[in-house]
Coordinates of C-alpha atoms in Angstrom, one line a residue:
X1 CA -42.5 5.0 83.6
X2 CA -42.7 7.9 81.2
X3 CA -38.9 8.8 81.0
X4 CA -37.7 5.3 80.5
X5 CA -40.3 4.4 77.9
X6 CA -40.1 7.8 76.0
X7 CA -36.4 7.7 75.7
X8 CA -36.4 4.5 73.5
X9 CA -39.2 6.1 71.1
X10 CA -37.6 9.6 70.8
X11 CA -36.4 10.8 67.4
X12 CA -36.4 9.8 63.8
X13 CA -40.1 8.6 63.6
X14 CA -39.1 5.2 65.1
X15 CA -41.8 2.7 66.0
X16 CA -43.0 3.1 69.5
X17 CA -41.7 0.2 71.6
X18 CA -44.1 -2.4 73.1
X19 CA -43.8 -2.4 76.8
X20 CA -44.7 -5.0 79.5
X21 CA -46.8 -4.0 82.5
X22 CA -43.8 -4.7 84.8
X23 CA -41.9 -1.9 82.7
X24 CA -45.0 0.4 83.2
X25 CA -45.1 -0.2 86.9
X26 CA -48.4 -2.0 86.9
X27 CA -48.7 -5.1 89.2
X28 CA -49.9 -8.2 87.3
X29 CA -51.5 -9.4 90.6
X30 CA -53.7 -6.3 90.6
X31 CA -55.0 -7.1 87.3
X32 CA -55.9 -10.7 88.3
X33 CA -57.8 -9.2 91.2
X34 CA -59.5 -6.8 89.3
X35 CA -60.9 -9.3 86.8
X36 CA -61.6 -12.0 89.5
X37 CA -65.3 -10.8 90.2
X38 CA -66.1 -11.3 86.5
X39 CA -64.3 -14.5 85.8
X40 CA -65.9 -17.7 85.1
X41 CA -64.7 -21.2 85.7
X42 CA -64.8 -23.4 82.6
X43 CA -67.4 -25.9 84.1
X44 CA -70.5 -25.2 81.9
X45 CA -68.5 -23.2 79.3
X46 CA -65.9 -24.2 76.7
X47 CA -63.3 -21.5 75.8
X48 CA -63.0 -23.2 72.5
X49 CA -66.8 -23.6 71.8
X50 CA -67.2 -19.9 72.7
X51 CA -64.5 -18.8 70.4
X52 CA -66.0 -20.9 67.5
X53 CA -69.3 -19.4 68.1
X54 CA -67.7 -15.9 67.7
X55 CA -66.0 -17.0 64.5
X56 CA -69.2 -18.1 63.0
X57 CA -70.9 -14.6 64.0
X58 CA -68.0 -13.0 62.5
X59 CA -68.4 -14.7 59.1
X60 CA -72.1 -14.1 59.0
X61 CA -71.7 -10.5 59.8
X62 CA -69.1 -10.1 57.0
X63 CA -71.5 -11.6 54.5
X64 CA -74.1 -9.1 55.7
X65 CA -71.8 -6.3 55.3
X66 CA -70.8 -6.9 51.6
X67 CA -72.9 -3.9 50.7
X68 CA -71.2 -1.3 52.9
X69 CA -69.9 -0.3 56.3
X70 CA -71.8 1.1 59.5
X71 CA -73.0 4.5 59.5
X72 CA -73.1 7.2 62.3
X73 CA -76.8 6.5 62.7
X74 CA -76.4 2.7 63.2
X75 CA -73.6 3.2 65.7
X76 CA -75.6 5.7 67.5
X77 CA -78.5 3.3 67.8
X78 CA -76.3 0.4 68.9
X79 CA -74.8 2.4 71.8
X80 CA -78.0 4.1 72.9
X81 CA -79.3 0.5 73.4
X82 CA -76.1 -0.4 75.2
X83 CA -76.0 2.5 77.6
X84 CA -79.7 2.2 78.4
X85 CA -78.8 -1.1 80.2
X86 CA -77.7 0.9 83.3
X87 CA -75.1 0.1 85.9
X88 CA -76.3 -3.3 87.3
X89 CA -73.8 -4.9 85.3
X90 CA -71.0 -3.5 87.4
X91 CA -72.1 -5.3 90.5
X92 CA -69.4 -7.2 92.0
X93 CA -72.0 -9.8 93.3
X94 CA -73.7 -10.1 90.1
X95 CA -74.4 -13.8 89.2
X96 CA -75.7 -13.9 85.6
X97 CA -72.4 -13.7 84.0
X98 CA -72.0 -13.9 80.3
X99 CA -68.5 -15.0 79.6
X100 CA -66.4 -14.6 76.5
X101 CA -63.0 -16.0 75.6
X102 CA -60.2 -13.8 76.4
X103 CA -56.3 -14.2 76.7
X104 CA -53.4 -13.1 78.7
X105 CA -50.0 -14.3 78.9
X106 CA -50.6 -17.7 77.4
X107 CA -53.9 -18.2 79.7
X108 CA -57.2 -18.9 78.3
X109 CA -59.6 -16.8 80.5
X110 CA -63.5 -16.7 80.6
X111 CA -64.6 -13.2 81.4
X112 CA -67.9 -11.2 81.6
X113 CA -67.6 -7.8 79.7
X114 CA -67.8 -6.0 83.0
X115 CA -64.2 -7.2 83.8
X116 CA -63.0 -4.8 81.0
X117 CA -63.5 -1.3 82.6
X118 CA -62.1 -2.6 85.8
X119 CA -58.8 -3.7 84.7
X120 CA -58.4 -0.8 82.3
X121 CA -58.9 1.6 85.2
X122 CA -55.6 0.2 86.8
X123 CA -53.9 1.0 83.3
X124 CA -55.2 4.6 83.1
X125 CA -54.5 5.3 86.7
X126 CA -50.8 4.2 86.2
X127 CA -50.3 6.7 83.3
X128 CA -52.1 9.5 85.2
X129 CA -49.9 9.0 88.4
X130 CA -46.9 9.4 85.8
X131 CA -48.0 12.4 84.0
X132 CA -49.9 14.2 86.6
X133 CA -52.4 16.1 84.2
X134 CA -54.7 18.6 85.6
X135 CA -57.4 18.4 82.9
X136 CA -58.4 15.2 81.3
X137 CA -60.9 14.7 78.4
X138 CA -62.4 11.4 77.5
X139 CA -63.6 11.2 73.9
X140 CA -66.5 8.9 73.6
X141 CA -67.2 8.5 77.3
X142 CA -70.3 6.4 76.8
X143 CA -72.0 6.0 80.2
X144 CA -69.2 7.5 82.0
X145 CA -67.8 4.3 83.5
X146 CA -64.0 5.0 82.9
X147 CA -64.3 8.7 84.3
X148 CA -66.5 7.6 87.2
X149 CA -64.0 4.9 88.1
X150 CA -61.0 7.5 88.1
X151 CA -62.6 10.6 89.6
X152 CA -62.8 9.6 93.3
X153 CA -59.0 8.4 93.3
X154 CA -57.9 11.7 91.5
X155 CA -60.0 14.4 93.1
X156 CA -57.7 17.3 92.1
X157 CA -58.2 16.4 88.4
X158 CA -60.8 18.1 86.2
X159 CA -62.5 15.6 84.2
X160 CA -64.6 15.9 81.1
X161 CA -66.3 13.3 79.0
X162 CA -67.5 13.9 75.4
X163 CA -70.3 11.6 74.2
X164 CA -72.2 11.3 70.9
X165 CA -75.3 9.8 72.3
X166 CA -78.2 11.4 74.4
X167 CA -78.4 8.1 76.3
X168 CA -74.8 7.9 77.2
X169 CA -74.9 11.5 78.6
X170 CA -78.1 10.9 80.4
X171 CA -76.9 7.6 82.1
X172 CA -73.6 9.2 83.1
X173 CA -75.3 12.4 84.7
X174 CA -77.8 10.0 86.6
X175 CA -74.8 8.2 88.2
X176 CA -73.6 11.4 89.6
X177 CA -76.8 12.0 91.6
X178 CA -78.0 8.6 92.4
X179 CA -76.7 7.3 95.8
X180 CA -77.2 3.6 95.0
X181 CA -75.5 3.7 91.7
X182 CA -72.8 5.7 93.3
X183 CA -72.1 2.8 95.9
X184 CA -72.2 0.2 93.1
X185 CA -69.4 2.2 91.1
X186 CA -67.5 2.9 94.3
X187 CA -67.3 -0.8 94.9
X188 CA -66.6 -1.7 91.3
X189 CA -63.5 0.8 90.8
X190 CA -60.3 -1.0 91.9
X191 CA -58.8 2.3 93.1
X192 CA -59.1 3.7 96.4
X193 CA -61.6 6.6 96.8
X194 CA -60.1 9.7 98.1
X195 CA -63.3 11.9 97.7
X196 CA -66.7 10.3 97.2
X197 CA -68.1 13.7 95.9
X198 CA -65.6 14.0 93.2
X199 CA -68.0 12.0 90.5
X200 CA -70.2 15.0 90.8
X201 CA -67.7 17.3 89.5
X202 CA -67.2 15.5 86.1
X203 CA -68.5 17.5 83.2
X204 CA -70.4 15.2 80.7
X205 CA -70.9 17.0 77.5
X206 CA -72.7 15.7 74.2
X207 CA -70.9 16.2 71.1
X208 CA -69.4 15.0 68.0
X209 CA -65.5 13.8 68.0
X210 CA -64.9 15.1 64.4
X211 CA -65.8 18.6 65.7
X212 CA -65.4 19.0 69.4
X213 CA -66.7 22.1 71.2
X214 CA -63.4 23.0 72.9
X215 CA -60.7 25.3 72.3
X216 CA -57.2 24.4 71.2
X217 CA -55.0 22.7 73.9
X218 CA -57.9 22.6 76.4
X219 CA -56.6 19.4 78.2
X220 CA -53.4 18.0 79.5
X221 CA -54.4 14.5 78.6
X222 CA -57.2 13.2 76.0
X223 CA -58.1 9.6 76.4
X224 CA -60.1 7.2 74.3
X225 CA -61.2 3.9 75.1
X226 CA -62.6 1.8 72.1
X227 CA -64.2 5.0 70.8
X228 CA -62.0 5.6 67.9
X229 CA -62.8 2.0 66.9
X230 CA -66.3 3.2 66.1
X231 CA -65.0 6.1 64.0
X232 CA -63.3 4.4 60.7
X233 CA -65.5 6.7 58.5
X234 CA -64.4 9.8 60.3
X235 CA -61.0 8.6 61.4
X236 CA -58.8 11.6 60.2
X237 CA -61.1 14.3 61.6
X238 CA -61.3 12.6 64.8
X239 CA -57.6 12.2 65.2
X240 CA -56.8 15.7 64.3
X241 CA -59.4 16.9 66.7
X242 CA -57.9 14.8 69.6
X243 CA -54.6 16.2 68.6
X244 CA -56.0 19.9 68.5
X245 CA -57.6 19.7 72.0
X246 CA -54.7 18.2 73.9
X247 CA -52.0 20.3 75.2
X248 CA -49.6 17.5 75.7
X249 CA -50.7 13.8 75.6
X250 CA -53.3 11.4 74.2
X251 CA -53.8 8.0 75.6
X252 CA -55.6 5.7 73.3
X253 CA -56.8 2.0 73.9
X254 CA -58.0 0.9 70.6
X255 CA -58.0 -1.8 68.2
X256 CA -54.9 -0.6 66.2
X257 CA -54.1 -2.6 62.9
X258 CA -50.7 -3.7 64.8
X259 CA -52.5 -6.2 67.0
X260 CA -55.3 -7.3 64.5
X261 CA -53.3 -8.1 61.6
X262 CA -54.2 -11.7 61.3
X263 CA -56.8 -14.4 61.5
X264 CA -60.0 -14.0 63.4
X265 CA -59.2 -10.7 64.9
X266 CA -58.6 -9.2 61.4
X267 CA -62.0 -10.6 60.1
X268 CA -63.6 -9.4 63.1
X269 CA -62.5 -5.9 62.8
X270 CA -63.6 -6.0 59.2
X271 CA -66.9 -7.4 59.9
X272 CA -67.7 -4.6 62.7
X273 CA -66.2 -1.8 60.4
X274 CA -63.8 -0.9 63.2
X275 CA -60.9 1.6 63.2
X276 CA -58.0 0.0 61.1
X277 CA -55.2 2.6 61.6
X278 CA -51.7 1.7 62.8
X279 CA -49.9 3.3 65.7
X280 CA -47.2 4.8 63.6
X281 CA -50.2 6.5 61.5
X282 CA -50.8 8.6 64.6
X283 CA -48.0 10.8 63.5
X284 CA -50.0 11.8 60.5
X285 CA -52.2 13.7 62.8
X286 CA -49.7 15.5 65.0
X287 CA -49.3 12.7 67.6
X288 CA -46.0 11.1 68.2
X289 CA -46.3 7.5 69.9
X290 CA -44.2 7.2 73.0
X291 CA -44.9 3.8 73.9
X292 CA -47.6 1.0 73.5
X293 CA -48.6 -2.2 75.3
X294 CA -51.0 -5.1 74.9
X295 CA -49.8 -7.0 78.0
X296 CA -53.2 -7.1 79.6
X297 CA -56.3 -9.5 79.4
X298 CA -57.6 -9.3 75.7
X299 CA -60.7 -10.6 73.9
X300 CA -59.4 -13.8 71.9
X301 CA -61.3 -12.3 68.9
X302 CA -60.3 -8.7 69.2
X303 CA -57.0 -7.2 70.0
X304 CA -56.4 -3.7 71.4
X305 CA -53.3 -1.8 72.3
X306 CA -52.9 0.9 75.0
X307 CA -50.8 3.9 73.3
X308 CA -49.5 6.9 74.8
X309 CA -48.7 9.6 72.3
X310 CA -47.1 13.1 72.7
X311 CA -48.4 16.1 70.8
X312 CA -46.0 17.4 68.3
X313 CA -45.1 20.9 67.7
X314 CA -45.2 20.6 64.0
X315 CA -49.0 19.3 64.1
X316 CA -50.7 17.2 61.5
X317 CA -48.7 16.4 58.3

């Protein structure tokens, strides 16, 4: 995966190529299987009606935000509440699903939000298989769901999660010691578990992405998953820190401007005061994009791209 994709992006600051799942060695059938437990048949729901409802909320939020963007305190409060909801949302047999409109390869999908982390785990795992890092940091690890999904399948990797909120760190650490939660998460992960004790070895650290408590080049791979989206006000500092603490690569799944340039998606990003940087702008911070993909299920109202970038010897511009 890495050699084929990186060769087409090398040199001259060319735009990173967008790749398909097939090119990245990810099976589309596995993606469908991952989202199936959280997929809702149209029946009582209308895809278009749900999208229109989201459009109205977006316009209302835009009007409310005319006075300014979201501050760190507001973001911290929002996510503290989100992480306090616990891990029952990840039960594969959960019935009280709350679908939203998604798109993939021309298909209109109705998916509960819990489908997201499950399908993304397959994307991260493919990249980890290719790069074979020994130390991985996730910036903005939240309640730990991404690392908890990966650790058992990659027990030889040292995982660290950096999270701003007390509640996120508390929830992640509770999952490491609670047998019932561990069982829920073992079933939720689409990967084969090689070591059930591996989740207990993840280091969850509280800290700020704009001033990370790690030495230079501490990690082989630094990941972000809809975390930089919340850091528009500290975008430059956070991206420089990501480049500083990685030794080799950064893997970012974020709402880059490249996939949110028009229509409802553009308005939604603005209404939420989300990250609005482009993929090419990563070069300004010492990260050279190798490839990008948006070939996976996406919320209809918010686009994301998964981008692999290589740390440059020259560092930030």
